[in-house]
C-alpha atoms as an extended CHARMM CRD file, in Angstrom:
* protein
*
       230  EXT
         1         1  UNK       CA             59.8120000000       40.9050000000        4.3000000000  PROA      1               0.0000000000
         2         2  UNK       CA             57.6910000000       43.3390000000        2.6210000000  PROA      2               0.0000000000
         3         3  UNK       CA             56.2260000000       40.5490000000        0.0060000000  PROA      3               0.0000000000
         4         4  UNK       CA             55.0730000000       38.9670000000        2.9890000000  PROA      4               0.0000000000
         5         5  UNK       CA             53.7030000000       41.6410000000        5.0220000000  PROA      5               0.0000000000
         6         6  UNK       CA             51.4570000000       42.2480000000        1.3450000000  PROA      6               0.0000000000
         7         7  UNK       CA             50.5200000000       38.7650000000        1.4930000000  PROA      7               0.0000000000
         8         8  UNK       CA             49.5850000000       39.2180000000        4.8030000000  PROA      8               0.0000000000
         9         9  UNK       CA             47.0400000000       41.9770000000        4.5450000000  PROA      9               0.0000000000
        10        10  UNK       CA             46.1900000000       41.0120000000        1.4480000000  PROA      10              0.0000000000
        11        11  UNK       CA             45.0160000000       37.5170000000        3.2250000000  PROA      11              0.0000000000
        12        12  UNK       CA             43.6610000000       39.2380000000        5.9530000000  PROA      12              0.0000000000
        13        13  UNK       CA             41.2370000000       41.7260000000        3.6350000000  PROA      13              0.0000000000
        14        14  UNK       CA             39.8830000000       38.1520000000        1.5730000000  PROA      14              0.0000000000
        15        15  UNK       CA             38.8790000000       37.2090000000        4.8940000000  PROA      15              0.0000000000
        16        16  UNK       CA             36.9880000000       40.2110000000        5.9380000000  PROA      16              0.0000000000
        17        17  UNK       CA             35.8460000000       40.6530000000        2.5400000000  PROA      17              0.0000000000
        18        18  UNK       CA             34.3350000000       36.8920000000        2.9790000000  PROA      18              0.0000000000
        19        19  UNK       CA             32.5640000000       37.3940000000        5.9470000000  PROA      19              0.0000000000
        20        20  UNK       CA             30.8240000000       40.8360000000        4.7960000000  PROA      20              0.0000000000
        21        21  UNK       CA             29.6680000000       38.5100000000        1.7780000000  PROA      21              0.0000000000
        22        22  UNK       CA             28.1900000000       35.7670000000        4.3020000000  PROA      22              0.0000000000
        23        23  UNK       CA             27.3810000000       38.7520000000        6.5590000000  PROA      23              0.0000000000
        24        24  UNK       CA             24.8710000000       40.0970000000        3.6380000000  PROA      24              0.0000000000
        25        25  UNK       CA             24.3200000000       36.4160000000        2.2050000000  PROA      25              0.0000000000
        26        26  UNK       CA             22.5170000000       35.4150000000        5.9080000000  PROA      26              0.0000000000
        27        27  UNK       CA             20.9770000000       39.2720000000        5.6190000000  PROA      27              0.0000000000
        28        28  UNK       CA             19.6440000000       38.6310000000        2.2340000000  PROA      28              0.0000000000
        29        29  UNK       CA             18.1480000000       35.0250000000        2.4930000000  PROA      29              0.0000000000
        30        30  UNK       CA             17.2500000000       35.0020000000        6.1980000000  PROA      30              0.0000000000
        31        31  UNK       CA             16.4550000000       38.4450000000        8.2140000000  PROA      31              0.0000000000
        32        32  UNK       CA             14.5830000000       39.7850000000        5.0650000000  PROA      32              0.0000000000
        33        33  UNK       CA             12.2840000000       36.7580000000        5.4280000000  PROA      33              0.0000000000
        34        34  UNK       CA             12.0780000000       37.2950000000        9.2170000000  PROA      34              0.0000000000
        35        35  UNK       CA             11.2700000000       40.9910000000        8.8400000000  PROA      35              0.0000000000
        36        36  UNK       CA              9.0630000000       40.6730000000        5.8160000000  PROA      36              0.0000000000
        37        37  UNK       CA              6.8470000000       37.6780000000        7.5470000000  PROA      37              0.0000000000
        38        38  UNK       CA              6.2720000000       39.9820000000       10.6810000000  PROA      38              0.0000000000
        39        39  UNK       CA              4.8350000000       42.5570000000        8.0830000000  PROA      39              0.0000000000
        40        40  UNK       CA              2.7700000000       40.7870000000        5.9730000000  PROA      40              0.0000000000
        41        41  UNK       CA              1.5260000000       38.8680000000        8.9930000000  PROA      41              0.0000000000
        42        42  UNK       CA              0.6580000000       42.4260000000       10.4520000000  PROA      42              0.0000000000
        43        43  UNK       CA             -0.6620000000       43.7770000000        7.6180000000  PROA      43              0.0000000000
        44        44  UNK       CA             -2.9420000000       40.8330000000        6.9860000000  PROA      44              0.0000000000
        45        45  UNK       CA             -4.7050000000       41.1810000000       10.9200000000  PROA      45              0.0000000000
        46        46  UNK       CA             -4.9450000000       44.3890000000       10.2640000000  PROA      46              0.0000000000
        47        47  UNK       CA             -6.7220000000       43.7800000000        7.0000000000  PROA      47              0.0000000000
        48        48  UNK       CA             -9.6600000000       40.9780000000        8.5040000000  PROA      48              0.0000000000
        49        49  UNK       CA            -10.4230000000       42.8870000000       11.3720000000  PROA      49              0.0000000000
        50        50  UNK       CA            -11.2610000000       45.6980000000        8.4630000000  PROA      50              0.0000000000
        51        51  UNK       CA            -13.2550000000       43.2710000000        6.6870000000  PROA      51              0.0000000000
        52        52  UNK       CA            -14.9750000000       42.4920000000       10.0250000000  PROA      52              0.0000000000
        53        53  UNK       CA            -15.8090000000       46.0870000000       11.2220000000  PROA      53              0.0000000000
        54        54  UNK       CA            -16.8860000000       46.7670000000        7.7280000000  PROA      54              0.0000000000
        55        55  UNK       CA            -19.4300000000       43.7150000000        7.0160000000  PROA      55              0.0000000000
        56        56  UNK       CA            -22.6200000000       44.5770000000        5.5780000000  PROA      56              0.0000000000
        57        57  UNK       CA            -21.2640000000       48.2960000000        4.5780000000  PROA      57              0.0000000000
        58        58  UNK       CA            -18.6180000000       46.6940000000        2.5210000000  PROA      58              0.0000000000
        59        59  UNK       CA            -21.0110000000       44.5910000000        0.4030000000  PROA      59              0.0000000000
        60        60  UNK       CA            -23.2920000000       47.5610000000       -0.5960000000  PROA      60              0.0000000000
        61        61  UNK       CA            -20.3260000000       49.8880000000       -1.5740000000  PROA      61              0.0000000000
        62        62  UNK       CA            -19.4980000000       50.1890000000       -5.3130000000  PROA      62              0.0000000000
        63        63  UNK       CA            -16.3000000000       49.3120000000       -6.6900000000  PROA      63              0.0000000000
        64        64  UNK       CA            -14.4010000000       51.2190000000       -8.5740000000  PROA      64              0.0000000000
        65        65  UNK       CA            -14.4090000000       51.2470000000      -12.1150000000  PROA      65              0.0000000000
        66        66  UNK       CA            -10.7500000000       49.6620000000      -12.4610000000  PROA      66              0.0000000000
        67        67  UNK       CA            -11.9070000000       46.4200000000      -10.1330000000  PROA      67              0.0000000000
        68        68  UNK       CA             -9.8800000000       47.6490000000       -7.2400000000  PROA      68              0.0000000000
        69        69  UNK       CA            -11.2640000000       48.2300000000       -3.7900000000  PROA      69              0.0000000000
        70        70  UNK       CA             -9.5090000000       51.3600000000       -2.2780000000  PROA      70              0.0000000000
        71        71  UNK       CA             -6.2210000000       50.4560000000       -0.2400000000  PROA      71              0.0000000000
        72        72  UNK       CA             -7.5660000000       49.4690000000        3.5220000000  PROA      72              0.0000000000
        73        73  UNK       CA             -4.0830000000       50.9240000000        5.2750000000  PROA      73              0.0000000000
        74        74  UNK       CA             -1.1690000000       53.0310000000        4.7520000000  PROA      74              0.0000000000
        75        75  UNK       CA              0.7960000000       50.4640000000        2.5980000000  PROA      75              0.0000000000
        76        76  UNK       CA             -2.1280000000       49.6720000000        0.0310000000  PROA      76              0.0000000000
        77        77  UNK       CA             -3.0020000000       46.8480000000        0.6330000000  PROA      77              0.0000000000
        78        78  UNK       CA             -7.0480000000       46.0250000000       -0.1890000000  PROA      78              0.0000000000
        79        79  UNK       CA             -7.1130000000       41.7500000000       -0.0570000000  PROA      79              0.0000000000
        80        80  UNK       CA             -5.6940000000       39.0050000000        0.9890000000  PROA      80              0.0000000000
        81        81  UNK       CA             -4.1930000000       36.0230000000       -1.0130000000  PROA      81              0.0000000000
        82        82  UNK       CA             -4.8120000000       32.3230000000        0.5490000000  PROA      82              0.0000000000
        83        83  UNK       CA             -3.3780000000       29.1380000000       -1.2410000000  PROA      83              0.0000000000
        84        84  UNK       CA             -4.7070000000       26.1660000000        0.1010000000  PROA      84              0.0000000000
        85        85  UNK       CA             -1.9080000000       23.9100000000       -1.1230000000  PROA      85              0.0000000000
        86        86  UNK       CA              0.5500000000       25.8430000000        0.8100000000  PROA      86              0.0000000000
        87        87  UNK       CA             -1.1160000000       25.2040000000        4.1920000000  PROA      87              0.0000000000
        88        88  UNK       CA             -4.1420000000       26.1630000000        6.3420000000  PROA      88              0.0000000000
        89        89  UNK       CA             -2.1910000000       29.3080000000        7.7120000000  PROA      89              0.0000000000
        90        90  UNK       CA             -0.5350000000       30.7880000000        4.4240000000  PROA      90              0.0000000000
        91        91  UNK       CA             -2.1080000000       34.3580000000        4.0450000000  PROA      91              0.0000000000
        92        92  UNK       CA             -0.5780000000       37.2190000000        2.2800000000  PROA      92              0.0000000000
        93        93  UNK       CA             -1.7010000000       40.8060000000        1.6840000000  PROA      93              0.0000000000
        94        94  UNK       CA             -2.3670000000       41.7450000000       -2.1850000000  PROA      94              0.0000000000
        95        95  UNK       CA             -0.7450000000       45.4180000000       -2.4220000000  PROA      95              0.0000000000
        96        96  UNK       CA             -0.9450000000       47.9080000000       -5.3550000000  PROA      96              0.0000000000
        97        97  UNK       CA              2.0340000000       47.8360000000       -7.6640000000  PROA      97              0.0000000000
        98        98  UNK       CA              4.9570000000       45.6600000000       -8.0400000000  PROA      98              0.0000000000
        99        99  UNK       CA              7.8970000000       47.9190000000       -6.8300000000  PROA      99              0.0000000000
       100       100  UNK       CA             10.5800000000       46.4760000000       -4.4690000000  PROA      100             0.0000000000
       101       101  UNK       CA              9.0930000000       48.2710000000       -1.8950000000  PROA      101             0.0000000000
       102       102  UNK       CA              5.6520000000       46.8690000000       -2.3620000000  PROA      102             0.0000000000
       103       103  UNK       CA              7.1270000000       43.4000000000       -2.9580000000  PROA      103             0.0000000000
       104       104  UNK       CA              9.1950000000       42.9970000000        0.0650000000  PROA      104             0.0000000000
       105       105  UNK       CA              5.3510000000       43.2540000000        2.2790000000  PROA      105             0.0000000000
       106       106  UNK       CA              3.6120000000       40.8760000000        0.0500000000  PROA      106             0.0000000000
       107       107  UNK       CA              2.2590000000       39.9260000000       -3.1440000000  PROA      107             0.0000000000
       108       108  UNK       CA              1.6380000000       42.9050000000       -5.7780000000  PROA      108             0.0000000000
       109       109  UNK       CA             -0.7180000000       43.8370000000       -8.1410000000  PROA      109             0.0000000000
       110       110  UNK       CA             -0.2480000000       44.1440000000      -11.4260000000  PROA      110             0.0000000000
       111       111  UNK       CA             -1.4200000000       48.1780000000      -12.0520000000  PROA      111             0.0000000000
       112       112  UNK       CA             -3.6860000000       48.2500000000      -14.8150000000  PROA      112             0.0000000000
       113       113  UNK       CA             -4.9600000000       44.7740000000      -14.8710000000  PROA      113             0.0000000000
       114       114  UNK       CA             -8.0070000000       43.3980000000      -13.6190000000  PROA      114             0.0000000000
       115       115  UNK       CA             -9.5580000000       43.5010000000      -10.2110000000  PROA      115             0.0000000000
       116       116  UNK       CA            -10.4580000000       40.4400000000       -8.1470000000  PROA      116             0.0000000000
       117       117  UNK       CA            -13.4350000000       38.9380000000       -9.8960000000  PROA      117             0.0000000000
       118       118  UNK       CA            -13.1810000000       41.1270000000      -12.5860000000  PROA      118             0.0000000000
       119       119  UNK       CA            -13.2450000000       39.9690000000      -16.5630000000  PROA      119             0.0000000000
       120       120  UNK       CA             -9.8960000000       40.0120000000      -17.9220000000  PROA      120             0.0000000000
       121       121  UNK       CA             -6.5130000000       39.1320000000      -16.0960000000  PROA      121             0.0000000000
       122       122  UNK       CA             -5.7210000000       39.5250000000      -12.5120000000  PROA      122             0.0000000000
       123       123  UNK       CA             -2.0080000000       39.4910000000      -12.3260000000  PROA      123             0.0000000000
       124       124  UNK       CA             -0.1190000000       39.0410000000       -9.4060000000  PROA      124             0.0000000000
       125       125  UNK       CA              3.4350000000       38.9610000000       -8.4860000000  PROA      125             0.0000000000
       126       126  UNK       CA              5.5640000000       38.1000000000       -5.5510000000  PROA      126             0.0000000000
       127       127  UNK       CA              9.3460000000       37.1160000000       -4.2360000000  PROA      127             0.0000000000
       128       128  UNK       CA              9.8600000000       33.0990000000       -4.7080000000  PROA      128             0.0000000000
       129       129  UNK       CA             13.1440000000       33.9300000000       -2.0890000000  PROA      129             0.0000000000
       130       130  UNK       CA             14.2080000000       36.5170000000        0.1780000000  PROA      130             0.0000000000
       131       131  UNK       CA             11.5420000000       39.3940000000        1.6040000000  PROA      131             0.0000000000
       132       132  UNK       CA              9.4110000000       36.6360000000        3.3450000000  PROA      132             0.0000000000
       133       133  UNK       CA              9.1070000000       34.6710000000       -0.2740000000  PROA      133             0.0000000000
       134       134  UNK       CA              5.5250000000       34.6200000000       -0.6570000000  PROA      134             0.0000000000
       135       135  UNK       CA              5.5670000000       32.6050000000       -3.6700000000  PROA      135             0.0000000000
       136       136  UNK       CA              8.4710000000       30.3400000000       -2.5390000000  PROA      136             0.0000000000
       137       137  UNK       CA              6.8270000000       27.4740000000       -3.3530000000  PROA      137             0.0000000000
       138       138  UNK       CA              4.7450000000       28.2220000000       -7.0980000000  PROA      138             0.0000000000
       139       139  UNK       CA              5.8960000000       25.5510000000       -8.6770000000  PROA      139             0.0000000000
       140       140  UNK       CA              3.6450000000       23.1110000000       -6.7010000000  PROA      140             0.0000000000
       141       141  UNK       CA              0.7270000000       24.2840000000       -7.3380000000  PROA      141             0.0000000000
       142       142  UNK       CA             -1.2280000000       22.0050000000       -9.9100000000  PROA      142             0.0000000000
       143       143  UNK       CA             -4.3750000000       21.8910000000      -11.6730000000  PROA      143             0.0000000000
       144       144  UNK       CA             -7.6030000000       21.8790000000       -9.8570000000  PROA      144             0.0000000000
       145       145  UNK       CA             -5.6300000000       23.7110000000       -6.8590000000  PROA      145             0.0000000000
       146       146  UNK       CA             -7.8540000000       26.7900000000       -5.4040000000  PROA      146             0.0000000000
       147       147  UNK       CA             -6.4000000000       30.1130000000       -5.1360000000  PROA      147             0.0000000000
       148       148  UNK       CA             -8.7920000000       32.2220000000       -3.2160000000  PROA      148             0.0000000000
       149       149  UNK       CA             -8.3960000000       36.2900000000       -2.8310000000  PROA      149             0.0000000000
       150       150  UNK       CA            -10.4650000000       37.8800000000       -0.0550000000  PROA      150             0.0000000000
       151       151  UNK       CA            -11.8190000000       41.0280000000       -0.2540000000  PROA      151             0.0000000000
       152       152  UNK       CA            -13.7990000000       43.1760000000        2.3810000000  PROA      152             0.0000000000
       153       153  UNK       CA            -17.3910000000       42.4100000000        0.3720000000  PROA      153             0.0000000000
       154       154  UNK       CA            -16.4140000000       38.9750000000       -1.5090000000  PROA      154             0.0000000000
       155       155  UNK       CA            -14.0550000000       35.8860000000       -1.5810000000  PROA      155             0.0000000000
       156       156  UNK       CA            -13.0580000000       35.1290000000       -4.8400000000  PROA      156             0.0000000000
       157       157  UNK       CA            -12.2800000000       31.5710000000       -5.6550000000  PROA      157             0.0000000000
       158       158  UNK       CA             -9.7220000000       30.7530000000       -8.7840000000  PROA      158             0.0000000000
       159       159  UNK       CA             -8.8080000000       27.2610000000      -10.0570000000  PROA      159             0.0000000000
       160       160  UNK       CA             -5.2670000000       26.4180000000      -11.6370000000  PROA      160             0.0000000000
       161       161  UNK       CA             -5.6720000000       26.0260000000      -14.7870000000  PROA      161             0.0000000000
       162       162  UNK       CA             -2.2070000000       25.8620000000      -16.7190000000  PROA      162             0.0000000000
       163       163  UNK       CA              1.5390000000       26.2660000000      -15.6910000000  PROA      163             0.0000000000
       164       164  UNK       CA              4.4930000000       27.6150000000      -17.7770000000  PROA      164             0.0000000000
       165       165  UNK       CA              8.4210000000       29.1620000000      -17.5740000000  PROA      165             0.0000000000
       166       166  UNK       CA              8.6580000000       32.0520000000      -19.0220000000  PROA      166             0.0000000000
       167       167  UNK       CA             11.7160000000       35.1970000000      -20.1100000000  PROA      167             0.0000000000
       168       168  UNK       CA             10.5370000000       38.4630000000      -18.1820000000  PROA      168             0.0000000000
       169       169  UNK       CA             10.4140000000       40.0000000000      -21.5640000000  PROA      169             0.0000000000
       170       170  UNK       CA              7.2420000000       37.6630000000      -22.3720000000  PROA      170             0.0000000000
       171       171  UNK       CA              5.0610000000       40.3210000000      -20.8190000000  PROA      171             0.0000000000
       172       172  UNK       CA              1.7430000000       38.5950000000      -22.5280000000  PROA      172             0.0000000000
       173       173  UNK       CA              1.7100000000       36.0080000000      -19.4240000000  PROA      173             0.0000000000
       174       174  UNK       CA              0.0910000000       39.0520000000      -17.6860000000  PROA      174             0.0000000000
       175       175  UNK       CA             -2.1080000000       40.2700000000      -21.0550000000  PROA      175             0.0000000000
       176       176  UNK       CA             -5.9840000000       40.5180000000      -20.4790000000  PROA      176             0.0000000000
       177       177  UNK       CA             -6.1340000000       37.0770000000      -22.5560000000  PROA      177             0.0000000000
       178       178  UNK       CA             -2.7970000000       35.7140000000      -21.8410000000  PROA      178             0.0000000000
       179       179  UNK       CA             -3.0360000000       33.0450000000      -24.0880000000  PROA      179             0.0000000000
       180       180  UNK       CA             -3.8820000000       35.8510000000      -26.8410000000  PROA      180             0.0000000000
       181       181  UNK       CA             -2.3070000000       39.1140000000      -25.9030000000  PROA      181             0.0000000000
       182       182  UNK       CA             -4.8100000000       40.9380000000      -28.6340000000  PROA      182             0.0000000000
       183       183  UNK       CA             -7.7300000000       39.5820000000      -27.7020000000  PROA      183             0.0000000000
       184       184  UNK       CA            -11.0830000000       41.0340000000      -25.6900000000  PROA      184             0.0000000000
       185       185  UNK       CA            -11.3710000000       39.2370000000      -22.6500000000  PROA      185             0.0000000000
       186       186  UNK       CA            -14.6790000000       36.9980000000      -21.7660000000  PROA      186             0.0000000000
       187       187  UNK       CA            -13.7040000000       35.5260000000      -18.7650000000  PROA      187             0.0000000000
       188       188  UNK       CA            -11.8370000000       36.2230000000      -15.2580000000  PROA      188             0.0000000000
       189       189  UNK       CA             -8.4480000000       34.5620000000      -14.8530000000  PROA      189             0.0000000000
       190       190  UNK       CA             -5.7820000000       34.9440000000      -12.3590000000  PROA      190             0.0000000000
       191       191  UNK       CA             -1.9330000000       35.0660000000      -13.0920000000  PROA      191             0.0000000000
       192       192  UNK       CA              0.5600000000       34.5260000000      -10.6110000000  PROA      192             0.0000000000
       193       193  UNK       CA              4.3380000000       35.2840000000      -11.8770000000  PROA      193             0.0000000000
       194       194  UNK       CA              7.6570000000       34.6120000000       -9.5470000000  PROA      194             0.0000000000
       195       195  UNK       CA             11.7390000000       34.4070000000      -10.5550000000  PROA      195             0.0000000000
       196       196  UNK       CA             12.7430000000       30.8330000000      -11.4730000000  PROA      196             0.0000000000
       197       197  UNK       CA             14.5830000000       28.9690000000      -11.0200000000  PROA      197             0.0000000000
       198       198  UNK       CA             14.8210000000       30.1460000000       -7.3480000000  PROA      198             0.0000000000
       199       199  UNK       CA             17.7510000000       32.4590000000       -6.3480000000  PROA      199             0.0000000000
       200       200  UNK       CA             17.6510000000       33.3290000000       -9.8310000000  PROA      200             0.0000000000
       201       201  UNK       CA             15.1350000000       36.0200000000      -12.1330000000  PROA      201             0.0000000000
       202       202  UNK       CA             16.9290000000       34.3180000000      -15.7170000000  PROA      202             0.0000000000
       203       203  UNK       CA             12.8500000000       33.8340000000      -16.2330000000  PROA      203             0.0000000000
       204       204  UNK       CA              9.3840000000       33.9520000000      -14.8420000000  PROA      204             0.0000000000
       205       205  UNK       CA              7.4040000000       30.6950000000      -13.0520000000  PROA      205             0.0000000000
       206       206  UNK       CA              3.5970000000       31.3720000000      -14.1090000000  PROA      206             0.0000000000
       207       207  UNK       CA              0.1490000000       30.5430000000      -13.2080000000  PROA      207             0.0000000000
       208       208  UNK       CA             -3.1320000000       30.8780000000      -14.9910000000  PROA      208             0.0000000000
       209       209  UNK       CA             -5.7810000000       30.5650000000      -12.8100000000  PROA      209             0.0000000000
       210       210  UNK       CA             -9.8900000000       30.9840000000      -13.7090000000  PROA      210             0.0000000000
       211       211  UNK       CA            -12.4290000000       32.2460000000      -11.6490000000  PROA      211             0.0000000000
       212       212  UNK       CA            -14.4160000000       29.2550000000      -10.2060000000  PROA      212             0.0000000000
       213       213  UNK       CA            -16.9730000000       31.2570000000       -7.7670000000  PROA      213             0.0000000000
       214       214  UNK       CA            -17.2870000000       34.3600000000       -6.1550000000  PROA      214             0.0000000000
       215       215  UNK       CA            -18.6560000000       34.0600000000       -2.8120000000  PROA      215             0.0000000000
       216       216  UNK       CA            -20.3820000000       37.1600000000       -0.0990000000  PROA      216             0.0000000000
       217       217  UNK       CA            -18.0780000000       36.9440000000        2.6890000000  PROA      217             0.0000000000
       218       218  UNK       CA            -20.7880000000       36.4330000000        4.5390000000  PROA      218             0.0000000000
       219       219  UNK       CA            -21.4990000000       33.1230000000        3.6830000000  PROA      219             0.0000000000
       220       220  UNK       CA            -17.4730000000       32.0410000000        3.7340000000  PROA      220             0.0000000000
       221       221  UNK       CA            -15.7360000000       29.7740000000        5.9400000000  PROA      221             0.0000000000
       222       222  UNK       CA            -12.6210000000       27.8600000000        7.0050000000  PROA      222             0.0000000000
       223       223  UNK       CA            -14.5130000000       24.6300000000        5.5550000000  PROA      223             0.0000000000
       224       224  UNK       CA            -15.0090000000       25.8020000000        1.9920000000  PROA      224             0.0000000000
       225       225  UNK       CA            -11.5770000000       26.8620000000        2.0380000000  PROA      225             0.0000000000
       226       226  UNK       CA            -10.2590000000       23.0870000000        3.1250000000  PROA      226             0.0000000000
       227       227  UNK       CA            -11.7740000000       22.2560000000       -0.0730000000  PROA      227             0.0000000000
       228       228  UNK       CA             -8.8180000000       23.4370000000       -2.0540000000  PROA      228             0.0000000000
       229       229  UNK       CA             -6.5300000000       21.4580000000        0.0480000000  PROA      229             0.0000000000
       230       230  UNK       CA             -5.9560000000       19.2810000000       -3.3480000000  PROA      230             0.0000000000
């Protein structure tokens, strides 16, 4: 009697204990995207109508001497990131840092690498799953696509250059020559870095990306950004 009354509870807690794990499972993979989506969607608006009110000002204004425009709202965010290969709406804010905080409202800057536009590496990171998975889909991005960052004075326009898997370890990817970790940089690049495979960070997905044109916002429009479709 008492060996099954155990048995009992003990069947009883493996179900509960199941569906806290699917409980947090569904949490993890889908309300994290449906929160973090809202945000970055948010913080993006916010972000354009900046660019708009600031026009002409925002041209004339010098940037700093690290290449990054100061933060343009309370989470630190200063451009936005638009892939044309992953559709006409995909827009995500580019925030300072790469904590988990910054992560789960968009894609993160690498501190103390490049600016947009700036000689030397740009390096970016974001979530491929979970926390609206900005990068969800790096993997099919190929060469020749456009990656284009927006700023409030200029829209910089990148073109994929390369591809690789990497360990997290290999912390060159994100190097001011990342083909050369010890090298003097002559030329603006872009690197994006996400977990791979997905639902997994065993390694790194990466893309080198070199700057292509950097256009006034002024003179920027939904056409030339078409152009990237690929």
């Amino acid at each position: 009697m008492i060996v099954r009354r155990v048995a009992g509870w003990a069947g009883e807690l493996l179900v509960t204990l199941g569906v806290l794990v699917l409980l947090f499972a569904a949490w993890q993979l889908w309300w994290t995207d449906v929160v973090s989506n809202r945000a970055q969607t948010q913080i993006v608006d916010s972000l354009e109508a900046t660019f708009a009110r600031q026009g002409a000002e925002a041209t004339s204004a010098p940037v700093p001497a690290n290449g990054i425009p100061d933060a343009l709202n309370d989470e630190g965010a200063f451009a936005v990131l638009r892939i044309p290969r992953f559709g006409d709406d995909y827009a995500r804010p580019i925030i300072e840092g790469t904590g988990r905080d910054v992560l789960a409202l968009g894609v993160g800057h690498y501190v103390g690498t490049a600016g947009p536009g700036q000689v030397g590496n740009f390096a970016l990171a974001g979530h491929r799953t979970t926390f609206g998975r900005p990068l969800h889909d790096i993997d099919r991005l190929a060469d020749g696509d456009l990656v284009v960052v927006e700023t409030a004075a200029t829209v910089h326009l990148y073109e994929v250059a390369s591809r690789e898997i990497v360990y997290p370890s290999d912390v060159e990817v994100i190097a001011p020559v990342p083909s050369d970790a010890g090298a003097a940089p002559t030329a603006a690049v872009l690197t994006l870095t996400s977990c791979h495979p997905k639902f997994s960070a065993t390694q790194r997905f990466v893309v080198h990306a070199t700057l292509v044109e950097s256009v006034p916002r002024a003179e920027w429009g939904p056409a030339r950004l078409a152009e990237g479709q690929g």
